[in-house]
Amino acid sequence: MKQFDRQLILEDGSVYPGYGFGAKVQRVCETVFNTSMTGYQELVSDPSYTDQFVVMTYPLIGNYGITDEDFESRGPALSGLIVRDYNDMPSNFRATRTLHELLEENGIPGLTGVDTRMLTRSIRDKGSRRAILTDIATPVDEALRIIANTPVPHDQVSRVSCRKRWYSRTANPRYNVVAVDCGMKLNIVRSLNARACNVTIVPPTISAEEIAFMNPDGVFLSNGPGDPEDVQGVVALIRALRGRFPMFGICLGHQMIALAYGAKTYKLKFGHRGGNHPVKDLSTGHIEMTSQNHSYAVDLDSLAGTGLTLTHVNLLDGTVEGLSCPAERVFSVQYHPESAPGPQDSPHLFDRFIAMMEEAKQHA
């Protein structure tokens, strides 16, 4: 039997040995799990996974390779991938390279042969914890010392967002949308383009005056990694723009809108990641299957007096999944209506944003 050559050591001292693929580098990150059955390429390139090791609960990963057209950002964003069974011989006529080649090229380590069921249960029961992905010869006490001496990062958004504005145009546009990039997935841009929106993607350092000068029909707040409390600049931007333009936020954007209205956020025990989360729309009673990827949630008790209305609730744990302020044409959801691949229950939220912009134009 082939000897293990790499290992994942959690900060509680638990050890998960396996075989390395991707880059052979040592790294310390938070360890989380994702329950999606497909879409590992979109997951690997989702900026919301910055500084995280992702454990895939679906056992077979790599079997359809990597396709250049399917990235959610310009390159891989996560810090490590933990799988049960990695397949390095993909069968897919669209594939241009293997997952191993993509990770190796971008300096991202992978670990296969791990008992991912046991690891996922540990994260579920004890919560997300930091870990080190290292050589099999690294002693546990040394690994724990390295973890303890590695600072927890708070600059993820600044590392994954754009530095300069860029444009995504469409034929016969009817609306101009400014999208604040905090680590935005490209399928959000595609979803807006498909609805006759020209999109100007701007960095999170942009000022309210710069956005006002563009005179957009609407403002979009993107998803992104990390703690929403770390992005106070964007929270202040939202506070300055609310009521002036229709506004739609997804994931981190949803959390930042809540903070801008005076609500609070908190870190979940192990987060929500995967494409099988039931969410109830309180206005219709309709239940949507949703795709999610976040560690933080809006505190339900903090909404009182903010002017925000609770619109959606997670049926698994009762957490806040949607908010709105109709008077100021602002709404947000915690989940991803643009998920690709993933549940297709929620793209109508983009249509709601379009209707909101149309209404604002008619009353201008």
Coordinates of C-alpha atoms in Angstrom, one line a residue:
M1 CA 0.0 0.0 0.0
K2 CA 1.3 3.5 -0.9
Q3 CA 2.4 5.4 2.2
F4 CA 0.7 8.6 3.1
D5 CA 2.8 11.7 2.3
R6 CA 0.7 14.6 3.5
Q7 CA -1.6 15.3 6.5
L8 CA -4.1 17.8 7.8
I9 CA -3.7 18.6 11.5
L10 CA -6.5 20.6 13.2
E11 CA -5.9 23.0 16.1
D12 CA -7.4 20.5 18.5
G13 CA -4.6 18.0 17.6
S14 CA -6.7 15.7 15.5
V15 CA -4.8 14.3 12.5
Y16 CA -6.1 13.3 9.0
P17 CA -3.4 11.7 6.8
G18 CA -3.7 11.4 3.0
Y19 CA -1.9 11.8 -0.3
G20 CA -1.0 15.2 -1.7
F21 CA -2.0 16.6 -5.1
G22 CA -1.8 20.1 -6.4
A23 CA 1.0 22.2 -5.0
K24 CA 3.3 20.7 -2.3
V25 CA 3.2 23.7 0.1
Q26 CA 2.5 24.1 3.8
R27 CA -0.4 26.3 4.7
V28 CA -2.5 27.3 7.8
C29 CA -6.2 28.1 7.2
E30 CA -9.7 27.7 8.6
T31 CA -11.3 24.3 7.6
V32 CA -14.9 24.2 6.3
F33 CA -17.0 21.7 4.4
N34 CA -19.2 21.9 1.3
T35 CA -22.1 19.6 0.6
S36 CA -22.4 20.2 -3.2
M37 CA -22.5 17.2 -5.4
T38 CA -21.2 19.0 -8.5
G39 CA -19.4 22.2 -9.3
Y40 CA -15.9 21.8 -7.8
Q41 CA -14.4 24.1 -10.4
E42 CA -16.9 26.9 -9.5
L43 CA -16.1 26.3 -5.9
V44 CA -12.3 26.4 -6.4
S45 CA -12.7 29.7 -8.2
D46 CA -15.2 31.3 -5.8
P47 CA -13.4 34.2 -4.0
S48 CA -15.6 33.7 -0.9
Y49 CA -13.3 30.6 -0.1
T50 CA -10.2 32.8 0.4
D51 CA -8.1 31.6 3.3
Q52 CA -10.1 28.4 3.7
F53 CA -9.5 24.6 3.3
V54 CA -12.6 23.2 1.8
V55 CA -13.6 19.6 2.6
M56 CA -15.8 18.1 -0.1
T57 CA -18.5 15.8 1.3
Y58 CA -19.2 14.3 -2.2
P59 CA -16.5 11.6 -2.5
L60 CA -15.3 11.7 -6.2
I61 CA -13.6 15.0 -7.2
G62 CA -11.7 15.7 -10.4
N63 CA -13.6 13.3 -12.7
Y64 CA -14.7 16.0 -15.3
G65 CA -11.5 18.1 -15.1
I66 CA -11.3 21.8 -15.6
T67 CA -13.0 23.8 -18.3
D68 CA -11.8 27.4 -19.1
E69 CA -15.3 28.8 -19.6
D70 CA -16.6 27.7 -16.2
F71 CA -14.5 29.8 -13.8
E72 CA -16.3 32.1 -11.3
S73 CA -13.3 34.4 -11.0
R74 CA -10.0 35.0 -13.0
G75 CA -8.3 32.1 -11.1
P76 CA -8.6 29.8 -8.1
A77 CA -9.3 31.5 -4.8
L78 CA -9.4 28.9 -2.0
S79 CA -6.4 27.9 0.0
G80 CA -6.7 24.1 -0.1
L81 CA -8.9 21.3 -1.1
I82 CA -9.6 18.1 0.9
V83 CA -11.3 15.2 -0.8
R84 CA -12.0 11.5 -0.4
D85 CA -11.1 10.3 -3.9
Y86 CA -9.3 12.5 -6.4
N87 CA -9.5 11.4 -10.1
D88 CA -6.7 12.6 -12.3
M89 CA -8.0 11.1 -15.5
P90 CA -11.1 13.2 -16.3
S91 CA -13.7 12.2 -18.9
N92 CA -15.1 15.4 -20.4
F93 CA -14.9 16.6 -24.0
R94 CA -14.8 20.2 -22.7
A95 CA -11.9 19.7 -20.3
T96 CA -8.7 21.6 -20.9
R97 CA -6.6 20.4 -17.9
T98 CA -6.9 18.5 -14.7
L99 CA -7.8 19.8 -11.3
H100 CA -4.3 18.8 -10.1
E101 CA -2.7 20.9 -12.8
L102 CA -4.8 23.9 -12.0
L103 CA -4.0 23.8 -8.3
E104 CA -0.3 23.1 -8.8
E105 CA 0.0 26.0 -11.2
N106 CA -1.6 28.4 -8.7
G107 CA 0.3 27.2 -5.6
I108 CA -2.7 25.5 -3.9
P109 CA -2.4 22.2 -2.0
G110 CA -4.8 19.3 -2.2
L111 CA -5.2 16.3 0.0
T112 CA -6.9 13.0 -1.1
G113 CA -7.5 9.7 0.6
V114 CA -8.9 11.4 3.7
D115 CA -11.9 10.1 5.7
T116 CA -13.9 13.2 4.7
R117 CA -17.1 11.8 6.4
M118 CA -15.3 11.7 9.8
L119 CA -13.7 15.1 9.2
T120 CA -17.1 16.7 8.2
R121 CA -18.8 15.3 11.3
S122 CA -16.0 16.7 13.4
I123 CA -16.5 20.2 11.9
R124 CA -20.3 19.9 12.2
D125 CA -20.1 18.9 15.9
K126 CA -17.2 21.0 17.1
G127 CA -17.3 23.9 14.7
S128 CA -14.9 25.2 12.0
R129 CA -11.3 25.3 13.2
R130 CA -8.0 26.3 11.9
A131 CA -5.7 23.6 10.6
I132 CA -2.3 23.1 8.9
L133 CA -1.9 21.1 5.7
T134 CA 1.7 19.8 5.9
D135 CA 4.1 17.0 5.2
I136 CA 3.4 13.7 6.8
A137 CA 6.7 14.0 8.8
T138 CA 5.7 17.2 10.6
P139 CA 5.3 16.4 14.3
V140 CA 1.9 17.3 15.8
D141 CA 3.3 19.6 18.5
E142 CA 5.3 21.5 15.9
A143 CA 2.1 21.8 13.7
L144 CA 0.1 23.1 16.6
R145 CA 2.8 25.7 17.4
I146 CA 2.8 26.9 13.8
I147 CA -1.0 27.2 13.9
A148 CA -1.0 29.2 17.1
N149 CA 1.7 31.6 15.8
T150 CA -0.1 32.2 12.4
P151 CA -2.2 35.4 12.6
V152 CA -5.8 35.3 11.6
P153 CA -6.2 37.3 8.4
H154 CA -8.7 40.2 8.1
D155 CA -7.8 41.6 4.6
Q156 CA -9.5 39.0 2.4
V157 CA -11.7 41.5 0.5
S158 CA -8.9 43.8 -0.4
R159 CA -6.9 40.8 -1.8
V160 CA -9.7 39.4 -4.0
S161 CA -11.5 42.5 -5.3
C162 CA -10.7 44.4 -8.4
R163 CA -8.2 47.3 -8.2
K164 CA -9.7 49.3 -11.1
R165 CA -13.1 49.5 -12.5
W166 CA -14.0 47.3 -15.5
Y167 CA -17.0 46.9 -17.7
S168 CA -19.3 44.1 -18.9
R169 CA -21.6 45.3 -21.6
T170 CA -24.5 43.6 -23.3
A171 CA -26.5 44.1 -26.5
N172 CA -29.4 46.5 -26.4
P173 CA -28.9 47.6 -22.8
R174 CA -31.8 49.1 -20.8
Y175 CA -30.1 49.6 -17.4
N176 CA -26.8 50.6 -16.0
V177 CA -25.7 48.9 -12.8
V178 CA -22.7 49.7 -10.7
A179 CA -21.5 46.5 -8.9
V180 CA -19.2 46.9 -5.9
D181 CA -16.8 44.0 -6.1
C182 CA -15.9 42.5 -2.7
G183 CA -15.0 39.1 -4.4
M184 CA -17.8 38.9 -6.9
K185 CA -18.6 35.7 -8.8
L186 CA -18.7 36.2 -12.5
N187 CA -22.1 34.5 -12.9
I188 CA -23.6 37.5 -11.1
V189 CA -22.3 39.7 -13.9
R190 CA -23.6 37.2 -16.5
S191 CA -27.0 37.2 -14.8
L192 CA -27.3 41.0 -15.0
N193 CA -26.0 41.1 -18.6
A194 CA -28.7 38.6 -19.5
R195 CA -31.3 41.0 -18.2
A196 CA -30.2 43.9 -20.4
C197 CA -27.9 45.5 -17.9
N198 CA -24.6 47.1 -18.7
V199 CA -22.4 46.5 -15.6
T200 CA -19.6 48.6 -14.3
I201 CA -17.6 46.6 -11.7
V202 CA -15.9 48.9 -9.2
P203 CA -13.4 48.2 -6.3
P204 CA -14.7 48.4 -2.7
T205 CA -12.6 51.5 -2.1
I206 CA -14.8 53.6 -4.4
S207 CA -16.6 56.6 -2.9
A208 CA -20.3 57.4 -2.8
E209 CA -19.6 60.6 -4.8
E210 CA -17.9 58.6 -7.6
I211 CA -20.9 56.2 -7.8
A212 CA -23.4 59.1 -7.8
F213 CA -21.4 60.8 -10.6
M214 CA -22.0 57.6 -12.7
N215 CA -25.8 58.0 -12.1
P216 CA -26.5 54.3 -12.3
D217 CA -30.0 52.8 -12.4
G218 CA -29.1 50.5 -9.5
V219 CA -26.2 49.5 -7.2
F220 CA -25.3 45.8 -6.6
L221 CA -23.3 44.7 -3.5
S222 CA -21.4 41.4 -4.1
N223 CA -20.5 38.3 -2.2
G224 CA -17.0 38.0 -0.8
P225 CA -14.9 36.4 1.9
G226 CA -14.4 37.0 5.6
D227 CA -16.0 38.9 8.4
P228 CA -18.4 41.7 7.2
E229 CA -17.2 43.8 10.2
D230 CA -13.8 44.0 8.4
V231 CA -15.3 45.9 5.4
Q232 CA -16.4 49.1 7.2
G233 CA -15.6 51.2 4.2
V234 CA -18.3 49.5 2.1
V235 CA -20.7 49.6 5.0
A236 CA -20.2 53.4 5.1
L237 CA -20.7 53.5 1.3
I238 CA -24.0 51.7 1.6
R239 CA -25.1 54.0 4.3
A240 CA -24.3 57.0 2.1
L241 CA -26.1 55.6 -0.9
R242 CA -29.2 54.0 0.6
G243 CA -32.4 55.7 -0.6
R244 CA -30.6 57.3 -3.6
F245 CA -30.5 54.2 -5.8
P246 CA -32.2 50.8 -5.9
M247 CA -29.8 48.4 -4.2
F248 CA -29.4 44.6 -4.2
G249 CA -27.0 42.6 -2.1
I250 CA -26.0 38.9 -2.1
C251 CA -24.2 37.0 0.7
L252 CA -21.5 39.4 2.1
G253 CA -23.5 42.2 0.4
H254 CA -26.5 41.1 2.4
Q255 CA -24.5 41.2 5.6
M256 CA -23.0 44.6 4.8
I257 CA -26.5 46.1 4.1
A258 CA -27.7 44.8 7.5
L259 CA -24.7 46.5 9.2
A260 CA -25.3 49.7 7.3
Y261 CA -28.9 49.8 8.8
G262 CA -27.6 49.2 12.3
A263 CA -28.1 45.5 12.6
K264 CA -25.4 43.1 13.8
T265 CA -23.8 39.9 12.5
Y266 CA -22.2 36.9 14.1
K267 CA -20.1 33.9 13.1
L268 CA -21.9 30.6 12.6
K269 CA -20.6 27.4 14.2
F270 CA -19.7 25.8 10.9
G271 CA -21.3 28.0 8.2
H272 CA -23.6 27.2 5.3
R273 CA -21.9 25.8 2.2
G274 CA -23.6 23.7 -0.5
G275 CA -26.5 23.6 -2.8
N276 CA -29.2 22.0 -0.7
H277 CA -30.4 24.7 1.8
P278 CA -34.2 25.2 2.0
V279 CA -35.2 28.8 2.4
K280 CA -38.8 30.1 3.0
D281 CA -40.0 33.3 1.3
L282 CA -42.2 34.8 4.1
S283 CA -44.2 36.9 1.7
T284 CA -45.4 34.0 -0.5
G285 CA -44.8 30.9 1.7
H286 CA -42.8 29.5 -1.2
I287 CA -39.7 27.3 -0.3
E288 CA -36.6 27.5 -2.5
M289 CA -33.7 25.2 -2.6
T290 CA -30.6 27.4 -2.4
S291 CA -26.9 27.4 -2.9
Q292 CA -24.9 29.0 0.0
N293 CA -21.3 29.9 1.0
H294 CA -20.8 31.9 4.1
S295 CA -19.5 31.8 7.7
Y296 CA -21.5 34.8 9.1
A297 CA -25.2 35.6 9.5
V298 CA -27.3 38.5 10.4
D299 CA -28.5 38.6 14.1
L300 CA -32.3 38.3 14.0
D301 CA -32.8 40.1 17.3
S302 CA -30.8 43.1 16.1
L303 CA -33.2 44.0 13.3
A304 CA -35.7 45.8 15.6
G305 CA -35.7 49.5 14.9
T306 CA -33.4 49.3 11.8
G307 CA -36.1 49.8 9.2
L308 CA -35.3 46.4 7.7
T309 CA -38.0 43.7 7.2
L310 CA -37.2 40.0 7.4
T311 CA -38.2 38.4 4.1
H312 CA -36.6 35.0 4.0
V313 CA -35.7 32.4 6.7
N314 CA -33.5 29.3 6.6
L315 CA -35.6 26.2 7.4
L316 CA -32.6 24.2 8.7
D317 CA -31.6 26.6 11.5
G318 CA -33.9 29.6 11.4
T319 CA -31.2 32.1 10.4
V320 CA -31.9 35.3 8.4
E321 CA -31.8 34.7 4.7
G322 CA -33.4 37.9 3.3
L323 CA -34.0 41.5 4.2
S324 CA -35.7 44.5 2.6
C325 CA -36.4 48.2 3.0
P326 CA -39.1 48.9 0.5
A327 CA -39.2 52.6 1.2
E328 CA -35.6 52.9 0.1
R329 CA -35.7 50.3 -2.6
V330 CA -33.1 48.1 -0.9
F331 CA -33.2 44.3 -0.6
S332 CA -30.8 41.4 0.0
V333 CA -30.4 37.7 0.3
Q334 CA -27.9 35.5 2.1
Y335 CA -27.9 32.8 -0.6
H336 CA -26.7 32.8 -4.2
P337 CA -29.5 33.1 -6.9
E338 CA -26.8 33.0 -9.6
S339 CA -25.4 29.6 -8.5
A340 CA -23.8 27.7 -11.3
P341 CA -24.1 24.8 -11.2
G342 CA -26.7 24.7 -8.4
P343 CA -30.4 25.0 -7.7
Q344 CA -32.3 27.2 -10.1
D345 CA -35.1 28.2 -7.8
S346 CA -34.0 31.8 -7.2
P347 CA -32.9 33.7 -10.4
H348 CA -36.2 35.6 -10.1
L349 CA -34.4 37.8 -7.6
F350 CA -32.5 39.4 -10.4
D351 CA -35.9 40.1 -12.1
R352 CA -37.0 41.8 -8.8
F353 CA -34.0 44.0 -9.0
I354 CA -34.8 44.9 -12.6
A355 CA -38.4 45.7 -11.7
M356 CA -37.1 47.9 -8.8
M357 CA -34.9 49.9 -11.2
E358 CA -37.7 50.2 -13.7
E359 CA -40.0 51.6 -11.1
A360 CA -37.3 54.1 -9.9
K361 CA -36.8 55.3 -13.5
Q362 CA -40.6 55.9 -14.0
H363 CA -40.7 57.9 -10.8
A364 CA -37.6 59.9 -11.5

